[in-house]
Amino acid sequence: MKLLISTSKGYYVVNNDKSLTPVLVTEDKKSYGISWNKEQVFFCRQFPDHSKILIYDKKLKPVKEIRCNDIMDGHQLYWSEPYLYICNTRFNRIHIWHPVNGFKDFAWNRCGKDRNHINSIWQHDNGDIYFIEHNRHINPSRRSRIKIFDKNLNYKSDIQAGRGAHNVFRRNADLYLCSSNDYSLIKYDCNKKEVIEEINFPDQGILSTEFWLTRGLAYDGNKFYVGLSRWCPREERIKSTNGAIAIVDNQFRLIEYIALPDMGQVYEIRLMDGIDLAHNRIKF
């Protein structure tokens, strides 16, 4: 197990011995998405009035920065050749970056404010692209919505699953995602249109004394790696608080818990050794 994670303290490698190696320590900046292609790694970092896409090499050394004045609160990144997809969460749309041709804009609901809290991207082997509408600004009690488009960004369908959802991927008829407002990881059957497995983290032993938001998800085919962040009011989440990573088996049983004390909120997890089925299946 070797993971690349982002927290409100920055970007870190979680090594096989569970020690942390810092890649970029930002402290008071928001550090969100992580993705990569065969040669480079991409990070998204939030500043008060703009974002930056940070490009690193595979030795995790900086190569260049791209300032993005039109992207704010950019959550997940996702590389799908030859594009980098970016959740432009505050402006309720997706930005798509090509290394030569630059940025283009994609929106299915052209609202210039954070109406649906679009936060996650994943692409199926068949080319379909999945985007999550967390829907924080509509009604917190309602389920989130997964919008599905084909590879040419033609709309196909919606799936409603989870509450305050983050981090979606699919295997056969089963959809996996973090249902953050339920402090859980869920397995949703797209044929039955219902949740068929769920692990709720306040119920799990050492975690039971606190509520843990779920954000960040990696999967190697046998184990899920779920990002956990101790619940606190939104205005306090940039400050010091406890994070963790839960390792869960295919039967949705907690195997192990990796504490990340004083690391702030956990935003993203990507698997560095092996194939991450919750990411773009490109080996690090």
Coordinates of C-alpha atoms in Angstrom, one line a residue, residues 26-212:
T26 CA 0.6 24.4 2.1
E27 CA -0.8 24.7 5.7
D28 CA -3.5 27.4 5.2
K29 CA -4.3 26.7 1.5
K30 CA -6.9 24.3 0.2
S31 CA -5.3 21.4 -1.5
Y32 CA -7.8 19.3 -3.5
G33 CA -7.6 17.1 -6.6
I34 CA -4.9 14.7 -7.7
S35 CA -4.6 12.9 -11.0
W36 CA -1.8 11.7 -13.3
N37 CA -0.9 10.4 -16.8
K38 CA 2.0 8.3 -17.8
E39 CA 4.6 11.1 -17.4
Q40 CA 3.1 13.7 -15.0
V41 CA 1.1 14.3 -11.8
F42 CA -1.5 17.1 -11.5
F43 CA -2.6 18.8 -8.3
C44 CA -5.2 21.5 -7.8
R45 CA -4.5 24.2 -5.2
Q46 CA -6.9 26.9 -4.1
F47 CA -5.9 30.5 -3.4
P48 CA -8.2 33.4 -2.2
D49 CA -9.0 34.6 -5.8
H50 CA -7.8 31.9 -8.1
S51 CA -6.7 28.3 -8.5
K52 CA -3.5 26.8 -9.8
I53 CA -2.9 23.5 -11.5
L54 CA 0.4 22.2 -10.3
I55 CA 2.3 19.9 -12.7
Y56 CA 4.9 17.5 -11.2
D57 CA 7.0 14.8 -12.6
K58 CA 6.7 11.2 -11.5
K59 CA 9.5 11.8 -9.0
L60 CA 7.1 14.3 -7.4
K61 CA 9.3 17.3 -8.3
P62 CA 7.6 20.5 -9.6
V63 CA 7.6 21.1 -13.3
K64 CA 5.3 24.1 -13.9
E65 CA 2.2 25.9 -12.6
I66 CA -0.9 27.0 -14.5
R67 CA -2.8 29.9 -13.0
C68 CA -6.6 29.5 -13.4
N69 CA -8.5 32.8 -12.7
D70 CA -11.8 31.2 -13.8
I71 CA -11.6 28.1 -11.6
M72 CA -12.4 28.3 -7.9
D73 CA -12.7 25.5 -5.3
G74 CA -11.6 23.0 -7.9
H75 CA -12.2 19.6 -6.3
Q76 CA -11.4 16.4 -8.3
L77 CA -9.1 16.2 -11.2
Y78 CA -9.1 13.4 -13.7
W79 CA -6.7 12.7 -16.6
S80 CA -8.3 11.0 -19.6
E81 CA -6.0 11.2 -22.7
P82 CA -5.5 13.9 -23.9
Y83 CA -7.4 16.0 -21.4
L84 CA -7.4 17.0 -17.8
Y85 CA -10.9 17.4 -16.4
I86 CA -11.3 19.8 -13.5
C87 CA -14.3 20.3 -11.2
N88 CA -14.8 24.1 -11.2
T89 CA -17.0 23.7 -8.1
R90 CA -17.7 27.3 -7.2
F91 CA -18.9 28.1 -10.7
N92 CA -20.9 24.9 -11.1
R93 CA -19.2 23.5 -14.2
I94 CA -16.3 21.4 -15.5
H95 CA -13.1 22.8 -17.1
I96 CA -11.2 20.7 -19.6
W97 CA -7.6 21.4 -20.2
H98 CA -5.5 20.3 -23.2
P99 CA -1.7 20.8 -22.9
V100 CA -1.6 22.5 -26.3
N101 CA -5.0 24.0 -26.8
G102 CA -5.7 25.2 -23.3
F103 CA -9.0 25.3 -21.5
K104 CA -12.6 24.9 -22.6
D105 CA -15.7 25.0 -20.5
F106 CA -18.5 22.4 -20.1
A107 CA -21.7 22.9 -18.1
W108 CA -25.1 21.1 -18.2
N109 CA -26.6 23.7 -15.8
R110 CA -25.2 27.1 -16.6
C111 CA -25.3 28.6 -13.2
G112 CA -22.5 30.9 -12.2
K113 CA -22.6 30.0 -8.6
D114 CA -22.0 26.8 -6.5
R115 CA -25.6 25.5 -6.9
N116 CA -24.9 21.7 -7.1
H117 CA -21.4 21.5 -5.6
I118 CA -20.0 19.5 -8.5
N119 CA -17.0 17.7 -7.0
S120 CA -16.1 14.3 -8.6
I121 CA -15.2 12.8 -12.0
W122 CA -14.7 9.2 -13.1
Q123 CA -14.6 7.6 -16.6
H124 CA -15.9 4.1 -17.3
D125 CA -14.0 1.7 -19.6
N126 CA -16.8 2.2 -22.2
G127 CA -16.0 5.9 -22.3
D128 CA -18.9 7.2 -20.2
I129 CA -18.0 10.0 -17.9
Y130 CA -19.6 10.3 -14.4
F131 CA -19.8 13.6 -12.6
I132 CA -21.2 14.0 -9.0
E133 CA -23.6 16.8 -8.0
H134 CA -23.3 16.8 -4.3
N135 CA -26.3 19.2 -4.2
R136 CA -25.3 20.9 -0.9
H137 CA -27.0 24.1 -2.0
I138 CA -30.4 22.6 -3.0
N139 CA -31.5 20.5 0.0
P140 CA -29.1 18.7 2.3
S141 CA -31.6 15.9 3.0
R142 CA -31.9 14.9 -0.7
R143 CA -29.8 12.4 -2.4
S144 CA -26.9 13.4 -4.6
R145 CA -27.0 13.0 -8.3
I146 CA -24.5 11.3 -10.6
K147 CA -24.7 12.7 -14.1
I148 CA -23.6 10.4 -16.9
F149 CA -22.4 11.6 -20.3
D150 CA -20.7 9.7 -23.2
K151 CA -17.1 10.4 -24.2
N152 CA -18.3 13.2 -26.5
L153 CA -20.1 14.8 -23.5
N154 CA -23.6 14.0 -24.7
Y155 CA -26.0 13.5 -21.8
K156 CA -27.1 9.9 -21.1
S157 CA -28.7 9.5 -17.7
D158 CA -28.8 10.3 -14.0
I159 CA -28.4 8.2 -10.9
Q160 CA -29.5 9.4 -7.5
A161 CA -27.4 7.8 -4.7
G162 CA -25.8 8.9 -1.4
R163 CA -26.0 12.2 0.4
G164 CA -23.3 14.8 0.2
A165 CA -21.6 12.3 -2.2
H166 CA -18.0 12.3 -3.3
N167 CA -15.7 9.9 -5.3
V168 CA -17.7 7.6 -7.6
F169 CA -16.7 4.6 -9.6
R170 CA -18.5 1.7 -11.1
R171 CA -18.0 -2.1 -11.5
N172 CA -20.6 -3.9 -13.5
A173 CA -24.0 -2.9 -12.1
D174 CA -22.5 -1.7 -8.8
L175 CA -21.7 2.0 -8.1
Y176 CA -19.4 2.8 -5.2
L177 CA -19.2 6.2 -3.6
C178 CA -18.6 8.1 -0.4
S179 CA -21.9 9.1 1.2
S180 CA -20.3 11.8 3.2
N181 CA -23.4 13.2 5.0
D182 CA -24.0 9.6 6.2
Y183 CA -20.4 9.2 7.2
S184 CA -20.2 6.1 5.1
L185 CA -19.1 4.2 2.0
I186 CA -21.9 2.7 0.0
K187 CA -22.4 0.2 -2.8
Y188 CA -25.4 1.0 -4.9
D189 CA -27.0 -1.5 -7.3
C190 CA -27.9 0.4 -10.5
N191 CA -30.4 -2.3 -11.5
K192 CA -32.2 -2.5 -8.2
K193 CA -31.8 1.2 -7.7
E194 CA -30.9 0.8 -4.0
V195 CA -28.0 0.7 -1.6
I196 CA -27.0 -3.0 -1.1
E197 CA -23.9 -2.5 1.1
E198 CA -22.9 0.3 3.5
I199 CA -20.2 0.8 6.1
N200 CA -20.9 3.6 8.5
F201 CA -17.7 4.8 10.2
P202 CA -19.0 6.1 13.5
D203 CA -20.1 2.5 14.1
Q204 CA -16.5 1.2 13.8
G205 CA -14.8 0.7 17.1
I206 CA -12.1 3.3 17.5
L207 CA -14.0 5.7 15.3
S208 CA -17.2 5.6 17.3
T209 CA -16.6 8.7 19.5
E210 CA -16.6 11.1 16.6
F211 CA -18.4 11.6 13.3
W212 CA -16.2 11.2 10.2

